[in-house]
Amino acid sequence: MSVSENQGFNTRAVHAGQAFEPRTGAVVPPLHFSSTYAQDGIGGLRDGYEYGRGGNPTRDALQEQLAALEGGTHAYSFSSGLAAEDSLIRALTRPGDHIVLGNDAYGGTYRLISRVLGDWGIGNTPVDMADLDAVGKAVAANKTRFVWVETPSNPLMKITDIEALAKVAHDAGALLVVDNTFASPYLQTPLALGADVVVHSTTKYIGGHSDVVGGAIVVKDAELAEKIGFVQFAVGAVSGPMDAFLTTRGLKTLGVRMDRHSDNGQAVAEWLLERPEVEAVLYPGLPSHPGHELAKKQMKKFGGMVSVQFKGGEAAARTVAENTSVFTLAESLGGIESLMNYPSEMTHASVKGTELAVPVNLIRLSCGIEDVEDLIADLEHAFTFLR
Ligand SMILES: *Cc1c(COP(=O)(O)O)cnc(C)c1O
């Protein structure tokens, strides 16, 4: 079946780009590994397929699915989230252009922009995205091409008003890029709120099973799409067929997974809030979170990511991080299994000593889809080591 934008999220997730194979009726579209395609005479392409870097039916199916879920017209699938970001920046900026990004952006994004693309003449200013006046000033001070935001941010879980930020960017002639990795399109669709570009690390919630690395860009504008599609083809950081297949398979269940991730995240956050060892719980589903009302407005639920800061400082954070067993100590997030991360030495080690550095008393939990009683019992046990 083909899907329409009026259909619900889960219907689109299961069916977009996933029509059954016409010859056999195979319900799951076959995985196409071929790197090249036979031509009916020189230039006689079948359905436009010529060479695997330029096009692959398995990747195209994923791209159609991604566009349908983010409410975009075009999507591009890459070999990693950072490969997607790199192609996006090279497609739409030129030397002398500037990127204004959140001062708690993902460390790898900041590293790419400052330490790789900086040498090619792309400037950057990190700012607090909650402070729209500061964003406006930073945007005006340079030839700003992109305002780049993560909401919720990683790992501080700050919520930024996408609609208001789009206006600030557009008033200055810049584009708003939203890294929607943490929310996923099930919880939040930035294009509908005025963003121009959505980027994803599909490694996280979209893939959802911690078994594939990938990235994506989604847009709703044909001109932007053309430029991005050209760089995807010319640079070649495309996702391979197996990766695209696994990502599609994960994406089909995104909605049901996000419901459970969100329920578990909420319960874990509420449990943490009651603990005397805890200094702060950063979770937008808590009424005490400064972004709670805004998150309620622009997100469907609040997701499975919870950050927590300890009164006992670095030592306490490390102790809890190293004493769980249902939560696995590992980088990454968004998989069905719960993960525990100590950002300042793990995911965010690359921004240590910069203004993006993460507090040393903070751990970040990616609440999986296990039974929440087991997640809480695991934390309770780890907390006994704090006494
Ligand atoms: C992981 C991550 C990225 C980078 O994606 P990779 O797939 O690891 O290259 C970008 N943004 C956010 C928010 C992430 O969590």
Short mmCIF file of C-alpha atoms and ligand atoms in Angstrom, two decimals:
data_model
loop_
_atom_site.label_atom_id
_atom_site.label_comp_id
_atom_site.label_asym_id
_atom_site.label_seq_id
_atom_site.Cartn_x
_atom_site.Cartn_y
_atom_site.Cartn_z
CA MET A 1 0.00 0.00 0.00
CA SER A 2 1.08 3.59 -0.44
CA VAL A 3 0.63 5.94 2.47
CA SER A 4 -0.89 9.38 2.76
CA GLU A 5 0.13 12.13 5.13
CA ASN A 6 -3.31 11.92 6.75
CA GLN A 7 -2.59 8.47 8.05
CA GLY A 8 -1.34 7.97 11.57
CA PHE A 9 2.32 7.79 12.52
CA ASN A 10 2.44 4.05 13.09
CA THR A 11 0.65 3.30 9.81
CA ARG A 12 3.16 5.43 7.95
CA ALA A 13 6.06 3.85 9.89
CA VAL A 14 5.01 0.35 8.88
CA HIS A 15 4.02 1.05 5.28
CA ALA A 16 5.87 4.06 3.81
CA GLY A 17 8.32 2.84 1.17
CA GLN A 18 7.44 -0.74 2.09
CA ALA A 19 5.10 -1.92 -0.67
CA PHE A 20 5.21 -5.69 -1.19
CA GLU A 21 7.41 -7.03 -3.98
CA PRO A 22 5.24 -7.30 -7.13
CA ARG A 23 6.68 -10.49 -8.64
CA THR A 24 6.36 -12.81 -5.63
CA GLY A 25 4.20 -10.81 -3.28
CA ALA A 26 6.95 -10.92 -0.64
CA VAL A 27 5.52 -8.73 2.10
CA VAL A 28 8.94 -7.47 3.18
CA PRO A 29 10.64 -5.74 0.23
CA PRO A 30 13.79 -7.64 -0.76
CA LEU A 31 17.18 -6.35 0.31
CA HIS A 32 19.11 -5.17 -2.75
CA PHE A 33 22.86 -5.69 -2.43
CA SER A 34 23.76 -5.05 -6.07
CA SER A 35 26.33 -2.30 -6.57
CA THR A 36 25.34 -1.77 -10.21
CA TYR A 37 22.38 -2.14 -12.59
CA ALA A 38 22.03 -3.56 -16.12
CA GLN A 39 21.20 -0.98 -18.77
CA ASP A 40 18.80 -1.57 -21.69
CA GLY A 41 21.18 -0.04 -24.21
CA ILE A 42 23.56 2.79 -23.25
CA GLY A 43 21.81 5.07 -20.80
CA GLY A 44 18.73 2.84 -20.73
CA LEU A 45 18.22 2.83 -16.97
CA ARG A 46 15.45 0.90 -15.28
CA ASP A 47 13.62 3.17 -12.89
CA GLY A 48 16.66 5.49 -12.77
CA TYR A 49 19.02 2.98 -11.16
CA GLU A 50 22.59 3.21 -12.42
CA TYR A 51 25.12 2.65 -9.62
CA GLY A 52 24.82 1.92 -5.89
CA ARG A 53 26.30 5.16 -4.60
CA GLY A 54 23.72 7.11 -6.59
CA GLY A 55 20.74 4.94 -5.80
CA ASN A 56 19.73 1.69 -4.16
CA PRO A 57 16.14 0.47 -3.72
CA THR A 58 16.67 -0.56 -0.08
CA ARG A 59 18.12 2.84 0.78
CA ASP A 60 15.38 4.58 -1.22
CA ALA A 61 12.75 2.68 0.75
CA LEU A 62 14.28 3.92 4.01
CA GLN A 63 14.49 7.47 2.67
CA GLU A 64 10.80 7.39 1.71
CA GLN A 65 9.92 6.08 5.17
CA LEU A 66 12.02 8.81 6.88
CA ALA A 67 10.46 11.60 4.79
CA ALA A 68 6.95 10.31 5.54
CA LEU A 69 7.59 10.24 9.29
CA GLU A 70 9.29 13.63 9.58
CA GLY A 71 6.72 15.28 7.31
CA GLY A 72 9.38 16.14 4.74
CA THR A 73 9.44 15.85 0.97
CA HIS A 74 12.97 14.41 0.70
CA ALA A 75 15.19 12.33 2.99
CA TYR A 76 18.79 11.18 2.61
CA SER A 77 20.33 8.25 4.44
CA PHE A 78 24.01 8.27 5.39
CA SER A 79 26.59 5.93 6.86
CA SER A 80 26.50 7.78 10.20
CA GLY A 81 24.94 10.80 11.86
CA LEU A 82 28.18 12.74 11.52
CA ALA A 83 28.48 11.80 7.83
CA ALA A 84 24.99 13.28 7.38
CA GLU A 85 25.98 16.45 9.22
CA ASP A 86 29.19 16.78 7.22
CA SER A 87 27.36 16.46 3.91
CA LEU A 88 24.67 18.87 5.06
CA ILE A 89 27.19 21.53 6.04
CA ARG A 90 29.22 21.10 2.87
CA ALA A 91 26.08 21.21 0.72
CA LEU A 92 24.68 24.42 2.18
CA THR A 93 27.60 26.51 3.49
CA ARG A 94 30.66 28.09 1.91
CA PRO A 95 33.92 29.42 3.40
CA GLY A 96 33.16 32.56 5.41
CA ASP A 97 29.75 31.26 6.50
CA HIS A 98 28.92 30.84 10.15
CA ILE A 99 27.02 28.33 12.28
CA VAL A 100 25.37 29.35 15.56
CA LEU A 101 24.87 26.22 17.63
CA GLY A 102 23.67 25.28 21.08
CA ASN A 103 26.33 25.49 23.80
CA ASP A 104 25.40 21.95 24.82
CA ALA A 105 25.45 20.43 21.34
CA TYR A 106 26.51 16.81 20.91
CA GLY A 107 30.30 16.74 21.33
CA GLY A 108 30.89 15.08 17.96
CA THR A 109 28.87 17.77 16.18
CA TYR A 110 30.93 20.48 17.82
CA ARG A 111 34.15 18.62 17.00
CA LEU A 112 33.14 18.31 13.33
CA ILE A 113 32.16 21.97 13.04
CA SER A 114 35.06 23.45 15.00
CA ARG A 115 37.98 21.11 14.32
CA VAL A 116 37.28 19.80 10.82
CA LEU A 117 35.12 22.33 9.01
CA GLY A 118 36.70 25.26 10.90
CA ASP A 119 39.85 24.77 8.83
CA TRP A 120 37.72 25.08 5.69
CA GLY A 121 36.54 28.50 6.77
CA ILE A 122 33.27 27.71 8.55
CA GLY A 123 32.98 29.75 11.74
CA ASN A 124 30.91 28.89 14.78
CA THR A 125 29.47 30.47 17.91
CA PRO A 126 28.05 28.28 20.69
CA VAL A 127 25.18 29.98 22.55
CA ASP A 128 22.48 29.11 25.07
CA MET A 129 19.53 28.34 22.78
CA ALA A 130 17.03 29.09 25.55
CA ASP A 131 18.20 32.73 25.39
CA LEU A 132 16.65 33.91 22.11
CA ASP A 133 18.14 37.41 22.44
CA ALA A 134 21.63 35.93 22.68
CA VAL A 135 20.88 33.72 19.66
CA GLY A 136 19.67 36.73 17.67
CA LYS A 137 22.83 38.69 18.53
CA ALA A 138 25.14 35.80 17.63
CA VAL A 139 23.29 35.27 14.35
CA ALA A 140 23.53 38.97 13.42
CA ALA A 141 27.22 39.26 14.33
CA ASN A 142 28.32 36.99 11.48
CA LYS A 143 27.34 35.70 8.05
CA THR A 144 25.20 33.04 9.71
CA ARG A 145 23.89 30.32 7.45
CA PHE A 146 22.65 27.85 10.07
CA VAL A 147 21.16 28.01 13.50
CA TRP A 148 21.72 24.48 14.81
CA VAL A 149 19.80 23.14 17.77
CA GLU A 150 19.21 19.91 19.65
CA THR A 151 16.03 19.73 21.70
CA PRO A 152 16.02 17.98 24.09
CA SER A 153 19.75 18.59 24.23
CA ASN A 154 22.39 16.02 25.02
CA PRO A 155 23.00 15.45 27.92
CA LEU A 156 21.56 18.50 29.70
CA MET A 157 18.01 17.90 28.40
CA LYS A 158 17.37 21.57 27.71
CA ILE A 159 14.22 22.31 25.72
CA THR A 160 14.32 25.00 23.04
CA ASP A 161 11.28 26.60 21.40
CA ILE A 162 11.63 25.42 17.78
CA GLU A 163 8.94 27.72 16.43
CA ALA A 164 10.46 30.82 18.05
CA LEU A 165 13.97 29.84 17.03
CA ALA A 166 12.89 29.33 13.41
CA LYS A 167 11.63 32.89 13.41
CA VAL A 168 14.92 34.23 14.79
CA ALA A 169 16.86 32.29 12.14
CA HIS A 170 14.58 33.26 9.27
CA ASP A 171 14.51 36.95 10.21
CA ALA A 172 18.29 36.93 9.74
CA GLY A 173 18.19 34.96 6.49
CA ALA A 174 19.56 31.80 8.14
CA LEU A 175 18.20 28.26 8.12
CA LEU A 176 17.15 26.37 11.23
CA VAL A 177 18.67 22.90 11.54
CA VAL A 178 17.22 20.64 14.25
CA ASP A 179 19.08 17.54 15.38
CA ASN A 180 16.01 15.44 16.22
CA THR A 181 17.94 12.38 17.43
CA PHE A 182 16.75 12.54 21.05
CA ALA A 183 13.06 13.07 20.36
CA SER A 184 12.70 11.05 17.15
CA PRO A 185 9.89 11.93 14.71
CA TYR A 186 7.38 10.08 16.88
CA LEU A 187 7.73 12.62 19.67
CA GLN A 188 8.50 15.77 17.67
CA THR A 189 8.39 16.91 14.03
CA PRO A 190 10.51 20.06 13.70
CA LEU A 191 9.69 20.69 10.02
CA ALA A 192 6.06 21.26 11.02
CA LEU A 193 7.25 23.83 13.58
CA GLY A 194 9.18 25.85 11.01
CA ALA A 195 12.60 24.16 10.92
CA ASP A 196 14.22 23.87 7.49
CA VAL A 197 16.35 20.79 8.01
CA VAL A 198 16.14 17.79 10.36
CA VAL A 199 19.24 15.70 11.00
CA HIS A 200 19.39 12.37 12.80
CA SER A 201 21.80 9.91 14.14
CA THR A 202 19.63 6.93 13.12
CA THR A 203 22.06 4.87 15.22
CA LYS A 204 19.92 5.86 18.20
CA TYR A 205 16.10 5.68 18.48
CA ILE A 206 15.35 5.24 14.79
CA GLY A 207 17.50 2.13 14.39
CA GLY A 208 16.57 1.39 17.97
CA HIS A 209 18.38 -1.90 18.53
CA SER A 210 22.03 -0.83 18.88
CA ASP A 211 23.01 -2.91 15.85
CA VAL A 212 23.52 -0.32 13.12
CA VAL A 213 25.28 3.05 12.70
CA GLY A 214 23.58 5.55 10.41
CA GLY A 215 22.42 9.11 9.86
CA ALA A 216 19.77 11.01 7.96
CA ILE A 217 18.77 14.42 6.68
CA VAL A 218 15.14 15.36 5.97
CA VAL A 219 13.94 18.56 4.26
CA LYS A 220 10.71 19.94 2.82
CA ASP A 221 12.20 22.20 0.15
CA ALA A 222 13.13 20.99 -3.35
CA GLU A 223 16.03 23.38 -3.78
CA LEU A 224 17.70 22.39 -0.51
CA ALA A 225 17.00 18.75 -1.34
CA GLU A 226 18.73 19.00 -4.67
CA LYS A 227 21.89 20.43 -3.14
CA ILE A 228 21.99 17.82 -0.37
CA GLY A 229 21.26 14.98 -2.79
CA PHE A 230 24.11 16.12 -5.00
CA VAL A 231 26.62 16.11 -2.13
CA GLN A 232 25.35 12.75 -0.88
CA PHE A 233 26.08 11.36 -4.34
CA ALA A 234 29.32 13.27 -4.96
CA VAL A 235 30.84 12.64 -1.52
CA GLY A 236 29.41 9.16 -1.16
CA ALA A 237 28.88 8.68 2.56
CA VAL A 238 25.71 6.68 1.85
CA SER A 239 24.32 3.95 4.05
CA GLY A 240 24.96 0.44 2.79
CA PRO A 241 22.01 -1.81 1.90
CA MET A 242 22.19 -3.95 5.05
CA ASP A 243 22.39 -0.86 7.26
CA ALA A 244 19.45 0.70 5.43
CA PHE A 245 17.44 -2.51 5.84
CA LEU A 246 18.13 -2.74 9.58
CA THR A 247 17.26 0.93 10.02
CA THR A 248 13.97 0.46 8.17
CA ARG A 249 13.14 -2.54 10.30
CA GLY A 250 13.81 -0.56 13.45
CA LEU A 251 11.84 2.43 12.23
CA LYS A 252 8.68 0.35 11.74
CA THR A 253 8.36 -0.09 15.52
CA LEU A 254 9.54 3.39 16.55
CA GLY A 255 6.13 4.45 17.87
CA VAL A 256 5.58 1.49 20.17
CA ARG A 257 9.15 1.66 21.40
CA MET A 258 8.99 5.40 22.11
CA ASP A 259 5.80 4.96 24.14
CA ARG A 260 7.60 2.45 26.38
CA HIS A 261 10.85 4.44 26.49
CA SER A 262 8.83 7.48 27.57
CA ASP A 263 6.89 5.60 30.26
CA ASN A 264 10.11 4.12 31.64
CA GLY A 265 11.93 7.47 31.46
CA GLN A 266 9.14 9.17 33.38
CA ALA A 267 9.05 6.50 36.11
CA VAL A 268 12.84 6.46 36.52
CA ALA A 269 12.97 10.28 36.65
CA GLU A 270 10.23 10.38 39.30
CA TRP A 271 12.04 7.74 41.35
CA LEU A 272 15.35 9.63 41.14
CA LEU A 273 13.68 12.87 42.20
CA GLU A 274 12.80 11.32 45.57
CA ARG A 275 16.32 10.16 46.34
CA PRO A 276 18.34 12.13 48.91
CA GLU A 277 21.64 11.42 47.07
CA VAL A 278 20.39 13.29 44.01
CA GLU A 279 21.10 16.96 43.42
CA ALA A 280 19.07 17.37 40.20
CA VAL A 281 17.08 15.26 37.75
CA LEU A 282 17.07 16.59 34.19
CA TYR A 283 13.96 15.22 32.48
CA PRO A 284 11.44 17.35 30.56
CA GLY A 285 8.54 15.20 31.80
CA LEU A 286 8.99 16.52 35.34
CA PRO A 287 6.87 19.59 36.16
CA SER A 288 9.96 21.02 37.91
CA HIS A 289 11.91 21.02 34.61
CA PRO A 290 12.21 24.58 33.25
CA GLY A 291 11.26 23.35 29.76
CA HIS A 292 8.28 21.23 30.87
CA GLU A 293 5.48 23.44 29.49
CA LEU A 294 7.31 23.99 26.22
CA ALA A 295 8.06 20.28 25.89
CA LYS A 296 4.36 19.54 26.44
CA LYS A 297 3.57 21.90 23.58
CA GLN A 298 6.07 20.68 21.00
CA MET A 299 6.56 17.01 21.98
CA LYS A 300 4.07 14.15 22.13
CA LYS A 301 5.78 12.56 25.17
CA PHE A 302 9.13 13.13 26.87
CA GLY A 303 11.29 10.20 25.77
CA GLY A 304 13.62 7.81 27.53
CA MET A 305 16.65 9.99 28.21
CA VAL A 306 17.19 11.05 31.82
CA SER A 307 20.23 12.85 33.19
CA VAL A 308 20.95 12.99 36.89
CA GLN A 309 23.42 14.96 39.01
CA PHE A 310 24.66 13.77 42.38
CA LYS A 311 25.29 15.68 45.60
CA GLY A 312 28.33 13.46 46.10
CA GLY A 313 29.99 14.94 43.00
CA GLU A 314 32.15 13.07 40.52
CA ALA A 315 32.79 10.14 42.89
CA ALA A 316 29.07 9.45 43.36
CA ALA A 317 28.35 9.70 39.63
CA ARG A 318 31.16 7.27 38.83
CA THR A 319 30.05 4.87 41.56
CA VAL A 320 26.50 4.61 40.23
CA ALA A 321 27.72 4.42 36.61
CA GLU A 322 29.95 1.46 37.46
CA ASN A 323 27.54 -0.54 39.62
CA THR A 324 24.47 -1.29 37.53
CA SER A 325 23.78 -4.51 35.67
CA VAL A 326 20.50 -4.01 33.80
CA PHE A 327 21.81 -0.62 32.65
CA THR A 328 24.96 -1.37 30.65
CA LEU A 329 27.81 1.13 30.91
CA ALA A 330 28.28 2.12 27.28
CA GLU A 331 28.22 5.05 24.88
CA SER A 332 25.24 5.62 22.61
CA LEU A 333 21.53 5.68 23.44
CA GLY A 334 18.08 4.96 22.11
CA GLY A 335 18.29 1.17 21.95
CA ILE A 336 15.79 -1.24 23.46
CA GLU A 337 18.35 -2.07 26.17
CA SER A 338 19.03 0.44 28.92
CA LEU A 339 22.41 2.17 28.80
CA MET A 340 24.34 4.22 31.32
CA ASN A 341 26.83 6.88 30.29
CA TYR A 342 29.26 9.14 32.12
CA PRO A 343 29.39 11.93 29.52
CA SER A 344 32.37 13.94 30.73
CA GLU A 345 34.70 10.97 30.18
CA MET A 346 32.72 9.10 27.50
CA THR A 347 30.41 10.67 24.88
CA HIS A 348 31.48 14.24 25.66
CA ALA A 349 35.19 13.72 26.39
CA SER A 350 35.98 15.70 23.23
CA VAL A 351 34.49 18.88 24.71
CA LYS A 352 36.24 18.64 28.11
CA GLY A 353 37.76 21.98 29.02
CA THR A 354 35.60 23.88 26.50
CA GLU A 355 32.45 25.85 27.21
CA LEU A 356 30.49 22.74 26.17
CA ALA A 357 31.99 20.63 28.98
CA VAL A 358 29.48 18.47 30.90
CA PRO A 359 29.30 18.62 34.75
CA VAL A 360 31.40 15.86 36.33
CA ASN A 361 28.63 14.87 38.77
CA LEU A 362 26.26 13.92 35.93
CA ILE A 363 25.31 10.56 34.50
CA ARG A 364 23.00 10.07 31.54
CA LEU A 365 20.53 7.20 31.40
CA SER A 366 19.02 5.84 28.23
CA CYS A 367 15.99 3.99 29.59
CA GLY A 368 15.28 0.96 27.44
CA ILE A 369 12.06 -1.00 27.07
CA GLU A 370 12.71 -3.51 29.88
CA ASP A 371 10.28 -3.81 32.80
CA VAL A 372 10.56 -0.58 34.73
CA GLU A 373 10.59 -2.37 38.12
CA ASP A 374 13.86 -4.00 37.06
CA LEU A 375 15.36 -0.68 35.99
CA ILE A 376 14.51 0.90 39.32
CA ALA A 377 15.74 -2.12 41.31
CA ASP A 378 19.02 -1.92 39.39
CA LEU A 379 19.45 1.76 40.28
CA GLU A 380 18.41 1.13 43.87
CA HIS A 381 21.14 -1.50 44.13
CA ALA A 382 23.76 0.81 42.59
CA PHE A 383 22.76 3.56 45.03
CA THR A 384 23.59 1.29 47.99
CA PHE A 385 27.27 1.77 47.05
CA LEU A 386 26.92 5.49 47.83
CA ARG A 387 26.54 4.91 51.56
C1 LIG B 1 25.12 10.10 18.24
C2 LIG B 1 24.69 11.47 17.90
C3 LIG B 1 25.15 12.11 16.74
C4 LIG B 1 26.20 11.49 15.84
O1 LIG B 1 25.71 10.38 15.16
P1 LIG B 1 26.63 9.10 14.75
O2 LIG B 1 25.63 8.17 14.16
O3 LIG B 1 27.29 8.60 15.98
O4 LIG B 1 27.63 9.60 13.76
C5 LIG B 1 24.65 13.38 16.47
N1 LIG B 1 23.75 13.98 17.27
C6 LIG B 1 23.30 13.39 18.40
C7 LIG B 1 22.31 14.11 19.24
C8 LIG B 1 23.75 12.14 18.74
O5 LIG B 1 23.30 11.57 19.88
#
